[in-house]
mmCIF file of C-alpha atoms in Angstrom:
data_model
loop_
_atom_site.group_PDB
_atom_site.id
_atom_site.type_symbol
_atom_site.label_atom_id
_atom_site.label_comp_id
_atom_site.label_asym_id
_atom_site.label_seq_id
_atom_site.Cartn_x
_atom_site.Cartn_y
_atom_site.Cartn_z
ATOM 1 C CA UNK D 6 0.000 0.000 0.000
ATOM 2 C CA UNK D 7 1.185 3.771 -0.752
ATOM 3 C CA UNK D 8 3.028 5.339 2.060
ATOM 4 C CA UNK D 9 0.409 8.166 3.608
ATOM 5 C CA UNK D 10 2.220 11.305 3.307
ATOM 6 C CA UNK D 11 2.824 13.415 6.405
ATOM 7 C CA UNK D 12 1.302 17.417 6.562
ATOM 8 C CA UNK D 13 3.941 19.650 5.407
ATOM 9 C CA UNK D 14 4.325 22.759 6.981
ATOM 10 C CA UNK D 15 5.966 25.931 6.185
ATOM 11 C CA UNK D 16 8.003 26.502 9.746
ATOM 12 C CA UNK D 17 7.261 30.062 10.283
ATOM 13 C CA UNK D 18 6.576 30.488 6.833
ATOM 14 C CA UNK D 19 9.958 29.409 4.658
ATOM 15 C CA UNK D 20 12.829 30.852 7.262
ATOM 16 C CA UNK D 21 15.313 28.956 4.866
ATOM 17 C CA UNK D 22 15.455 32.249 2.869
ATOM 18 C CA UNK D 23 13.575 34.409 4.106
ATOM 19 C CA UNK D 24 13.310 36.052 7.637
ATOM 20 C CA UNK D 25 10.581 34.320 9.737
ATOM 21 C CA UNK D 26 7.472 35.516 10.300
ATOM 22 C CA UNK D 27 7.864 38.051 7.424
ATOM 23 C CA UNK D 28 5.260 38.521 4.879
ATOM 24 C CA UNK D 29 7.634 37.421 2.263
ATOM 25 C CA UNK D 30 8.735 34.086 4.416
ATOM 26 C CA UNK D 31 4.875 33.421 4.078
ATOM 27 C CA UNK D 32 4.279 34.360 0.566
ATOM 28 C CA UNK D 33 7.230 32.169 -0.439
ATOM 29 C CA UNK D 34 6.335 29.373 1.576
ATOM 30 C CA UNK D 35 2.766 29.053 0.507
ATOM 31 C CA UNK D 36 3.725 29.591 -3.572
ATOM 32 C CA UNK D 37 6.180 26.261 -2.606
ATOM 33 C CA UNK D 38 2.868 24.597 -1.738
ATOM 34 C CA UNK D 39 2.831 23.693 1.889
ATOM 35 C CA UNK D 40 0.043 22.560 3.238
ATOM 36 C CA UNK D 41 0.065 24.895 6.505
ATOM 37 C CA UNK D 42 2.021 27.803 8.116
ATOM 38 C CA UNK D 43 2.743 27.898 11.439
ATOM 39 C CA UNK D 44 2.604 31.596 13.380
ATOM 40 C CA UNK D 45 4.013 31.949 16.573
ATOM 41 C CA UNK D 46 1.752 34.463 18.497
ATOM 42 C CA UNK D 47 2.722 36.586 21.674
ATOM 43 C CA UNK D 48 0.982 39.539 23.084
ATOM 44 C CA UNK D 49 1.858 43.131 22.730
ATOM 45 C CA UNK D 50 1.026 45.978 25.146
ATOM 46 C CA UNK D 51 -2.593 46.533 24.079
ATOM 47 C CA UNK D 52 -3.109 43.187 23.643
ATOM 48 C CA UNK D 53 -2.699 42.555 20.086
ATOM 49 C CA UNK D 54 -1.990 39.191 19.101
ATOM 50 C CA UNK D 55 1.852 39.623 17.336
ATOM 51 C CA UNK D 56 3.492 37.001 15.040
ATOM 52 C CA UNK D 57 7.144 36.250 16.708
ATOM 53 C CA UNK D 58 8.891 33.201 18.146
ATOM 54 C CA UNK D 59 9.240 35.068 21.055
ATOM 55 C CA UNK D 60 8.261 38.012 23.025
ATOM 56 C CA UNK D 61 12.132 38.900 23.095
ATOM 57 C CA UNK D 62 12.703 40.555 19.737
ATOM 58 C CA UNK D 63 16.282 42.198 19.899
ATOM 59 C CA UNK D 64 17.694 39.479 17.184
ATOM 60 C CA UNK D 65 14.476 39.237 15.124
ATOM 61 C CA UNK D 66 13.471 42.954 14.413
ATOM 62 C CA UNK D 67 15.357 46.136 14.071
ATOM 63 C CA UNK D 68 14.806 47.620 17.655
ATOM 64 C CA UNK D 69 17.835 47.586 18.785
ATOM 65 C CA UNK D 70 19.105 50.178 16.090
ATOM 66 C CA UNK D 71 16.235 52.459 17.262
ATOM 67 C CA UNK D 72 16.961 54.983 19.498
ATOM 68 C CA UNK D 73 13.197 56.015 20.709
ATOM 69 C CA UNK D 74 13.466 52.446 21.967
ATOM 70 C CA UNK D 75 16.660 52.364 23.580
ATOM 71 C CA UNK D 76 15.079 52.602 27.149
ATOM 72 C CA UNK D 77 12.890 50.042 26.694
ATOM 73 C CA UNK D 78 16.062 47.266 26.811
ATOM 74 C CA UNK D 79 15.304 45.572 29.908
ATOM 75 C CA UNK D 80 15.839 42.058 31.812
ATOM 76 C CA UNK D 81 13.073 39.495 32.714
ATOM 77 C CA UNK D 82 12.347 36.137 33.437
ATOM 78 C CA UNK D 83 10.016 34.117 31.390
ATOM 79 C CA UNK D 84 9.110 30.834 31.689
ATOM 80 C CA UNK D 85 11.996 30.559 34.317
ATOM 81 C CA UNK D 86 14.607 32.011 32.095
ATOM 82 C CA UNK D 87 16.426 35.238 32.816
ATOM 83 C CA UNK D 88 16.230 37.137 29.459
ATOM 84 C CA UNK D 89 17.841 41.171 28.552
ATOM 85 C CA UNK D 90 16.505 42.557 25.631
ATOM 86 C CA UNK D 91 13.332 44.288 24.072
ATOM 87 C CA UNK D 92 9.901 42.363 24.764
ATOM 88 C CA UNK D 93 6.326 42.672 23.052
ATOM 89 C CA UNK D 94 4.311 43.315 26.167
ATOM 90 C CA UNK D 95 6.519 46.629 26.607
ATOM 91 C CA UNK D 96 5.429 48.440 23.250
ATOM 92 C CA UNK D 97 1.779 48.952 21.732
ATOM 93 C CA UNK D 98 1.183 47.415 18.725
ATOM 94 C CA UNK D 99 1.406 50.564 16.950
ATOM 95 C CA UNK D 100 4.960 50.872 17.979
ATOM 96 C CA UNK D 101 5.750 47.658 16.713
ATOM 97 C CA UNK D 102 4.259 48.121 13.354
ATOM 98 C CA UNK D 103 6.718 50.455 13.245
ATOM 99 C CA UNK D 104 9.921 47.526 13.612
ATOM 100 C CA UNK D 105 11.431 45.564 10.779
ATOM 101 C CA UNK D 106 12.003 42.098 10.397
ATOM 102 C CA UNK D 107 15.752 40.676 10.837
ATOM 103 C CA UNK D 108 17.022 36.854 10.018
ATOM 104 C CA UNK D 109 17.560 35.294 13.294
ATOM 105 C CA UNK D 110 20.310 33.090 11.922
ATOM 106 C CA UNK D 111 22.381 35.887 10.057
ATOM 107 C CA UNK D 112 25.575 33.102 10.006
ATOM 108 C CA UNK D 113 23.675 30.428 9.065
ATOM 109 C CA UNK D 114 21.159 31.947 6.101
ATOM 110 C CA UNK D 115 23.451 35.194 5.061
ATOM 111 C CA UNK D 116 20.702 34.828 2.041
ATOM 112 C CA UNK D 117 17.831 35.670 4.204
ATOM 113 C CA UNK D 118 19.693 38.224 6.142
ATOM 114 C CA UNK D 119 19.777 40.174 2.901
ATOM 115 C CA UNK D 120 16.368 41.112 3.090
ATOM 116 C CA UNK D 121 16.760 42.184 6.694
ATOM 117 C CA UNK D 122 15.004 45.610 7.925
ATOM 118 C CA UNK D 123 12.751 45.557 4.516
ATOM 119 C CA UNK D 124 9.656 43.831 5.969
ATOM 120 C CA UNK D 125 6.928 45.008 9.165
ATOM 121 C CA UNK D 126 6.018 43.120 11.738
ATOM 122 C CA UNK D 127 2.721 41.126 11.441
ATOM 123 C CA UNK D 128 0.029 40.073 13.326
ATOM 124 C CA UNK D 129 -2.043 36.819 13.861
ATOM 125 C CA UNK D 130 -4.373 38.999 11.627
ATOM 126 C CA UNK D 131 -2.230 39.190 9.094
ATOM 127 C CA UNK D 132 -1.755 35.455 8.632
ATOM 128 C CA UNK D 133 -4.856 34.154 8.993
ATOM 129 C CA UNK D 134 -6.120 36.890 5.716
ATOM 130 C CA UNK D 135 -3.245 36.235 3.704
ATOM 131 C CA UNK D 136 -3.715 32.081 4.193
ATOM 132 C CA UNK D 137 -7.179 32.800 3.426
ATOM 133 C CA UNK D 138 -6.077 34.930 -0.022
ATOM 134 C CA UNK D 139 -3.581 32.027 -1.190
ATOM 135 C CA UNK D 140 -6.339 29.439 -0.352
ATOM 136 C CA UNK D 141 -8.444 31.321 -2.927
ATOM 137 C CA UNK D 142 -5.722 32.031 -5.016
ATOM 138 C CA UNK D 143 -4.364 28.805 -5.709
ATOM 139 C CA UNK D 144 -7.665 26.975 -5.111
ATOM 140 C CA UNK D 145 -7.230 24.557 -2.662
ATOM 141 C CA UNK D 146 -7.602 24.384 1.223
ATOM 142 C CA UNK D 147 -4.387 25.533 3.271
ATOM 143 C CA UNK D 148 -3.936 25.591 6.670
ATOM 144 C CA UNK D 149 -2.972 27.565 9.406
ATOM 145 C CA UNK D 150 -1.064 26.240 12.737
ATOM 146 C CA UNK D 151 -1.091 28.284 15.579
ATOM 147 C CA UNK D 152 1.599 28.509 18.224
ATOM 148 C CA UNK D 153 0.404 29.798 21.624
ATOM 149 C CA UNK D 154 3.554 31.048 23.391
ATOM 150 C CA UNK D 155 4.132 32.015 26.610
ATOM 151 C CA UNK D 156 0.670 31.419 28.230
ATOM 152 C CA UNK D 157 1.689 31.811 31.652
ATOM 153 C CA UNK D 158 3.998 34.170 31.569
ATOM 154 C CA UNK D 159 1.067 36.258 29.752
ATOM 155 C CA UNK D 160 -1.802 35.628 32.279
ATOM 156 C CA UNK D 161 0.935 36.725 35.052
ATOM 157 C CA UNK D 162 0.608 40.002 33.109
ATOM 158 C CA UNK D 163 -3.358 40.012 33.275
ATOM 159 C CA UNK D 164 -3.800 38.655 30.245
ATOM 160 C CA UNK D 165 -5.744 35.935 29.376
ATOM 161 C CA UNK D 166 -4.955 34.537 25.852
ATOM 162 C CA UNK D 167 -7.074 32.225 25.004
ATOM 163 C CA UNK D 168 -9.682 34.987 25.221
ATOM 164 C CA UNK D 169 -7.583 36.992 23.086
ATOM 165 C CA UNK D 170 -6.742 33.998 20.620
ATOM 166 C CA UNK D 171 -10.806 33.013 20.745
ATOM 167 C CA UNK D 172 -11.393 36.943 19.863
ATOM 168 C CA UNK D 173 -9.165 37.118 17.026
ATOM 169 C CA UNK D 174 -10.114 33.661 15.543
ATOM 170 C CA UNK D 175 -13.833 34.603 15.338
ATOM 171 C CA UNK D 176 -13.142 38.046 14.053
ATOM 172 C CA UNK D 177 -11.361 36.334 11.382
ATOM 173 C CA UNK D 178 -13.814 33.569 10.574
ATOM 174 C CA UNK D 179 -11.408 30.841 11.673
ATOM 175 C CA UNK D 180 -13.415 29.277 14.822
ATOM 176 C CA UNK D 181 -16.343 27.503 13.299
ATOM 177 C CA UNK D 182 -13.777 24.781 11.529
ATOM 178 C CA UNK D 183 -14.545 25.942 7.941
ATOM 179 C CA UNK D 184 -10.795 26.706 7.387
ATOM 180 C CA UNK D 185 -8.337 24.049 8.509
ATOM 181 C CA UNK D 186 -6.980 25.233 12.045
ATOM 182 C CA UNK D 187 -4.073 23.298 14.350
ATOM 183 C CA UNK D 188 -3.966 24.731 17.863
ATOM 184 C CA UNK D 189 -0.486 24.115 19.643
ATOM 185 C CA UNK D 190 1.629 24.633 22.583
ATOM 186 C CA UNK D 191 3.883 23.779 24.787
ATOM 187 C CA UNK D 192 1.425 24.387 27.756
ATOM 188 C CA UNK D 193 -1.731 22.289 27.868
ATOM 189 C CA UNK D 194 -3.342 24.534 30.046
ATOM 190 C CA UNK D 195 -4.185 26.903 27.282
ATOM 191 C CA UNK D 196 -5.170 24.339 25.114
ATOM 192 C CA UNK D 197 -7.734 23.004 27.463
ATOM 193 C CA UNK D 198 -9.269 26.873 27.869
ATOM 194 C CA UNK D 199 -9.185 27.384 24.183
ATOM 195 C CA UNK D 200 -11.252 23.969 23.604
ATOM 196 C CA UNK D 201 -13.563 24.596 26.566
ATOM 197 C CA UNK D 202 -14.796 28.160 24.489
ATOM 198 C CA UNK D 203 -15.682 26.130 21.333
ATOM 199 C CA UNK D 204 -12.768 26.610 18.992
ATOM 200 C CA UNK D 205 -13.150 23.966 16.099
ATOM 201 C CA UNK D 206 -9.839 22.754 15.409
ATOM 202 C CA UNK D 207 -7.093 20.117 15.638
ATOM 203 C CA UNK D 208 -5.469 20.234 19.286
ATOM 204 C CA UNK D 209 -1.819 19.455 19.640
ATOM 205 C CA UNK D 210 0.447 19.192 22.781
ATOM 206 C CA UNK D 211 4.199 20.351 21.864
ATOM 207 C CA UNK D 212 6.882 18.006 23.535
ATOM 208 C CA UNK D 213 10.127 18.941 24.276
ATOM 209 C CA UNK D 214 12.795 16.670 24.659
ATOM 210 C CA UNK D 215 13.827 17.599 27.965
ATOM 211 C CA UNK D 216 12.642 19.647 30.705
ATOM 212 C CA UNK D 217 8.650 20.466 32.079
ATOM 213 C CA UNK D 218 5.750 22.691 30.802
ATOM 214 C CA UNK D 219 5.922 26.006 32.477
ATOM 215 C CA UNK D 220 2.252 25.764 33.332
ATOM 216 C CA UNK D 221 2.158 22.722 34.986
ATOM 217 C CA UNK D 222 5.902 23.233 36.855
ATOM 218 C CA UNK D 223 4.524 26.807 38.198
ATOM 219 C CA UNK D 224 1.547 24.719 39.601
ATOM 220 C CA UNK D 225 2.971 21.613 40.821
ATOM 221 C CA UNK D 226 6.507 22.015 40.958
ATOM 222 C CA UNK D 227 8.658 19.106 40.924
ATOM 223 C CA UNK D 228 5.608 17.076 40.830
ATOM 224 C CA UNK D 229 4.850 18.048 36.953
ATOM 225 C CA UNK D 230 5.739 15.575 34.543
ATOM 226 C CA UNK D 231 8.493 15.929 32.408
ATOM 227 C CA UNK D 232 7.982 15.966 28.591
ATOM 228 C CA UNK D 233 10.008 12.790 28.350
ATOM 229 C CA UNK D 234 7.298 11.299 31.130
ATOM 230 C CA UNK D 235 4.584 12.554 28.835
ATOM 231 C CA UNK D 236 6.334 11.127 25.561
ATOM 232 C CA UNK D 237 6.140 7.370 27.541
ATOM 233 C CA UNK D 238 2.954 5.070 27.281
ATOM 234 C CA UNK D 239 1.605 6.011 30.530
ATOM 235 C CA UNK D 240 2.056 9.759 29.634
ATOM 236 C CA UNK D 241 -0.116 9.833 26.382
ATOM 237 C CA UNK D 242 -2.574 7.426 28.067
ATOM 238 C CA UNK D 243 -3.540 11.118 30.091
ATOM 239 C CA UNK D 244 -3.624 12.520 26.614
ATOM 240 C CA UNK D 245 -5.770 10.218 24.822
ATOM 241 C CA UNK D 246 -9.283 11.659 24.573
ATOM 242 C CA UNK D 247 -7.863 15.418 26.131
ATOM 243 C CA UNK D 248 -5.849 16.492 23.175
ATOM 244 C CA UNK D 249 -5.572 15.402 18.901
ATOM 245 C CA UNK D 250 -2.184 14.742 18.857
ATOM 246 C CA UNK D 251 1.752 15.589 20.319
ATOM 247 C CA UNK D 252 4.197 17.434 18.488
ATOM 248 C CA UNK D 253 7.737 16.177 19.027
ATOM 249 C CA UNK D 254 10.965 17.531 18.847
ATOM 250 C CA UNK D 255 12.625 15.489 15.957
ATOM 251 C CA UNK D 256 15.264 14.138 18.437
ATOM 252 C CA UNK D 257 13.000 12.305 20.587
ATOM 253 C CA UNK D 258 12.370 10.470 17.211
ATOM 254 C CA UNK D 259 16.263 10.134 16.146
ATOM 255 C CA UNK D 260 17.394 9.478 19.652
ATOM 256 C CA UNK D 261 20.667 10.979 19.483
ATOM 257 C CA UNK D 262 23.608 9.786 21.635
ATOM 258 C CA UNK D 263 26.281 11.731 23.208
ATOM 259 C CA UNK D 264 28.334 11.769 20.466
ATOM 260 C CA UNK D 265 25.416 12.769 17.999
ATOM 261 C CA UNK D 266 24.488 9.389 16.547
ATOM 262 C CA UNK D 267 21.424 8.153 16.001
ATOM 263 C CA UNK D 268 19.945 5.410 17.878
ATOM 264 C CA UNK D 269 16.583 5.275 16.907
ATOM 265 C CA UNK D 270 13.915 5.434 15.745
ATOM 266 C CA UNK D 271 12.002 4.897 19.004
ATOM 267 C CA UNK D 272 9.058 3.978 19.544
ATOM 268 C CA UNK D 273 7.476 7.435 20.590
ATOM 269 C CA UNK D 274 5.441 7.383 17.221
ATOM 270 C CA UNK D 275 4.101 3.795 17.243
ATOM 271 C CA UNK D 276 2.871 4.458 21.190
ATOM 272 C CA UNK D 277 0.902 7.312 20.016
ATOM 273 C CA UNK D 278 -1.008 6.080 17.212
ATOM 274 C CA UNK D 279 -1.573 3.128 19.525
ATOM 275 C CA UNK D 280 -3.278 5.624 21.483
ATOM 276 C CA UNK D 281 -5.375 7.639 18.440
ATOM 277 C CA UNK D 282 -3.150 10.469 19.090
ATOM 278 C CA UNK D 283 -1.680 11.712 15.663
ATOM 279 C CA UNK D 284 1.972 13.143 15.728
ATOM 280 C CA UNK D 285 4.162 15.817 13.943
ATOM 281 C CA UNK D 286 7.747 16.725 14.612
ATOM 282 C CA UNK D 287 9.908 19.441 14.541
ATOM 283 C CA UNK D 288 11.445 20.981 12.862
ATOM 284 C CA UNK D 289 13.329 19.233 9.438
ATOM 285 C CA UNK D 290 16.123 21.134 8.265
ATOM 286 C CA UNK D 291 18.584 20.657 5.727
ATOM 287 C CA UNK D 292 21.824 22.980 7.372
ATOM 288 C CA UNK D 293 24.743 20.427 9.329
ATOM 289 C CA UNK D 294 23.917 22.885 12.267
ATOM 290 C CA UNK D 295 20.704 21.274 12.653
ATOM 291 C CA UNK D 296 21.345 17.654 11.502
ATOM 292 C CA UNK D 297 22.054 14.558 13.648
ATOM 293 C CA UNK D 298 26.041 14.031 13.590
ATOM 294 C CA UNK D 299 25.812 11.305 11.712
ATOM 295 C CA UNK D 300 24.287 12.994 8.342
ATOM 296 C CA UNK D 301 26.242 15.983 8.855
ATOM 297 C CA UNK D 302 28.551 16.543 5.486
ATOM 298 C CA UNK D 303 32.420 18.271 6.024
ATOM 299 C CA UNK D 304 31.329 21.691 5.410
ATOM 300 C CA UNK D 305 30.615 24.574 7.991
ATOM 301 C CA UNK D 306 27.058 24.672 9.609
ATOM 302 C CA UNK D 307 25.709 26.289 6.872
ATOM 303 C CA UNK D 308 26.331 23.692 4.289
ATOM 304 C CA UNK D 309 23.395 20.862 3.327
ATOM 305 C CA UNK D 310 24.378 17.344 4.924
ATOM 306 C CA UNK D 311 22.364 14.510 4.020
ATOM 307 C CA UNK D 312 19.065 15.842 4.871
ATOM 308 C CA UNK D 313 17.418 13.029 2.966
ATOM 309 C CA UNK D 314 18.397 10.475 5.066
ATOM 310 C CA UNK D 315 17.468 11.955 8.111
ATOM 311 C CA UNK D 316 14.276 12.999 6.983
ATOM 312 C CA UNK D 317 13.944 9.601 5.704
ATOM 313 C CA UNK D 318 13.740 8.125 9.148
ATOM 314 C CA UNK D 319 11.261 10.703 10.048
ATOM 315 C CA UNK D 320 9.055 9.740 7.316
ATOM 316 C CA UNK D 321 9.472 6.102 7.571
ATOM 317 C CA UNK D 322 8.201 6.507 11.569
ATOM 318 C CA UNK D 323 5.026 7.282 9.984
ATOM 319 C CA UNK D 324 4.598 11.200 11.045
ATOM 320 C CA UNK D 325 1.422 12.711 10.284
ATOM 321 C CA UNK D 326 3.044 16.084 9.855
ATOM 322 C CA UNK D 327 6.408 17.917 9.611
ATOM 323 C CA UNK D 328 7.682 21.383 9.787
ATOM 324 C CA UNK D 329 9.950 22.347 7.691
ATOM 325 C CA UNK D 330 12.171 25.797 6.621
ATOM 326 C CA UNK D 331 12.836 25.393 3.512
ATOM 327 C CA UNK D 332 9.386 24.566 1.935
ATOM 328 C CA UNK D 333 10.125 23.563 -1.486
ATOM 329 C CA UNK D 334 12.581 21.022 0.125
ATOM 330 C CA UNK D 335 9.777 20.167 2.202
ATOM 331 C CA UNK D 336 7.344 19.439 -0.582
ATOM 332 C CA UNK D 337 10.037 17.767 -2.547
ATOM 333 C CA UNK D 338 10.715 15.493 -0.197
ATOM 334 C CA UNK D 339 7.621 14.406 1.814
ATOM 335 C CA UNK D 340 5.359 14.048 -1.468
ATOM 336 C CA UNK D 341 7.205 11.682 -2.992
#
């Protein structure tokens, strides 16, 4: 029988040459023919759902060449890590309108960098009309997969984002399950609230391969299950029936050993769709900097190693979806 082929989604839009989260990074990755983008959203200072990996945005945008801002540099903690820089929740979205988008990974994509400082911000907005314009465009349905960051930290401001998130999705004509919608995050508190106020979608619970949710460590302390806990039979046993699916980080998949080999695949894939639960990893990229050891080539971390064969073991694992950076390598690859 034919190999089912896993979701392919553009990572941010296509990062692999252009900056993420840019309108071009989206334009390019949906002309490549993903079948979903995935925005990141935090919160600004009027509560306008942005579209950033983080709320830090001193290596993503151009604020830290902008001198009205210079007194907004700062140093926080979020999510238990002490980070300096520029944050969302300090400027009003009209002030970030104002901000350009920057390649993240200048050393690593000097291509993208060259369109650095040419491109606004965007909001959750933003992506959800312009998915909905390529849909219509090219004619077919395209998704959009939403990244909730930062719940916690957020509702520690006083705000509460799945309100905002349930807001803008119904505004937008998103949250009656007409358009194809994939919730995520790495806290399944928010998830829960987000479900609980009627938001038609696919739910899925982002893994990490080490460490605890934020949510459930600021509630329960030591007591929280790990991700790797979560990621084991009696783990996704809790999840059956609660959430769609997990999203894994690629090396819980791989199983990397200290010296960068792989040992797997494991078995984290087969124990979830033992369960119902459907699974997508993250994220598939072509550059040695991101490869297991083993598939890395002799160039510098910017050079292609053998992809293929790593993201031949993440195929043959049987993953219902993938992100990916580079989207036409994406396409390529997983629609074969």
């Amino acid at each position: 029988m034919p190999r089912p082929r896993p979701l392919v989604v553009g990572h941010r839009g296509a990062p692999g040459y252009r900056p993420e989260h840019s309108r071009s990074s989206y334009d390019l990755a949906l002309a490549m023919g993903v079948d979903a983008v995935e925005p990141d959203i935090v919160v600004s200072r009027d509560g306008v759902l942005v579209v950033r990996h983080e709320n830090e945005i001193g290596s993503t945008t151009d604020v830290s060449t902008r001198r009205e801002f210079a007194d907004r540099r700062t140093t926080k903690t979020v999510d238990g890590a002490e980070l300096t820089g520029w944050f969302t929740e300090d400027f009003t979205w009209d002030e970030l309108a104002t901000l350009r988008c920057r390649e993240r990974l200048p050393k690593i994509r000097a291509g993208s960098a060259t369109f650095d400082d040419q491109q606004p911000v965007l909001r959750l907005r933003d992506v959800l009309d312009l998915v909905r314009a390529g849909s219509l465009d090219q004619g077919r349905e395209i998704g959009v997969v939403l990244e909730i960051k930062h719940a916690t930290y957020f509702e520690g401001l006083g705000w509460d984002v799945a309100a905002l998130v349930d807001a803008e999705l119904r505004d937008a004509g998103w949250a009656r399950g007409e358009l194809p919608l994939i919730v995520e995050s790495f806290e399944s508190t928010v998830l829960r609230r987000l479900q609980a106020r009627g938001i038609r979608g696919t739910y899925i619970y982002l893994l990490e391969a080490a460490g605890r949710p934020f949510d459930l460590l600021a509630a329960q302390g030591k007591a929280a299950l790990t991700y790797k806990q979560t990621a084991a039979p009696a783990g996704l046993d809790a999840l059956a029936g609660v959430v769609d699916g997990i999203s894994v980080d690629k090396r819980m998949i791989l199983a990397p050993d200290r010296l960068g080999r792989m040992t797997g695949p494991t078995s984290v894939v087969a124990d979830a769709h033992a369960r119902g639960l459907q699974v997508f990893t993250w994220t598939c990229r072509p550059e040695n900097a991101f490869l297991v050891g083993q598939f890395r080539s002799r160039g510098d971390s910017a050079a292609f190693g053998d992809w293929e064969a790593e993201w031949s073991v993440i195929r043959d694992a049987g993953v219902d979806g993938v992100f990916v950076d580079h989207a036409d390598l994406g396409v390529g690859f997983f629609r074969r």
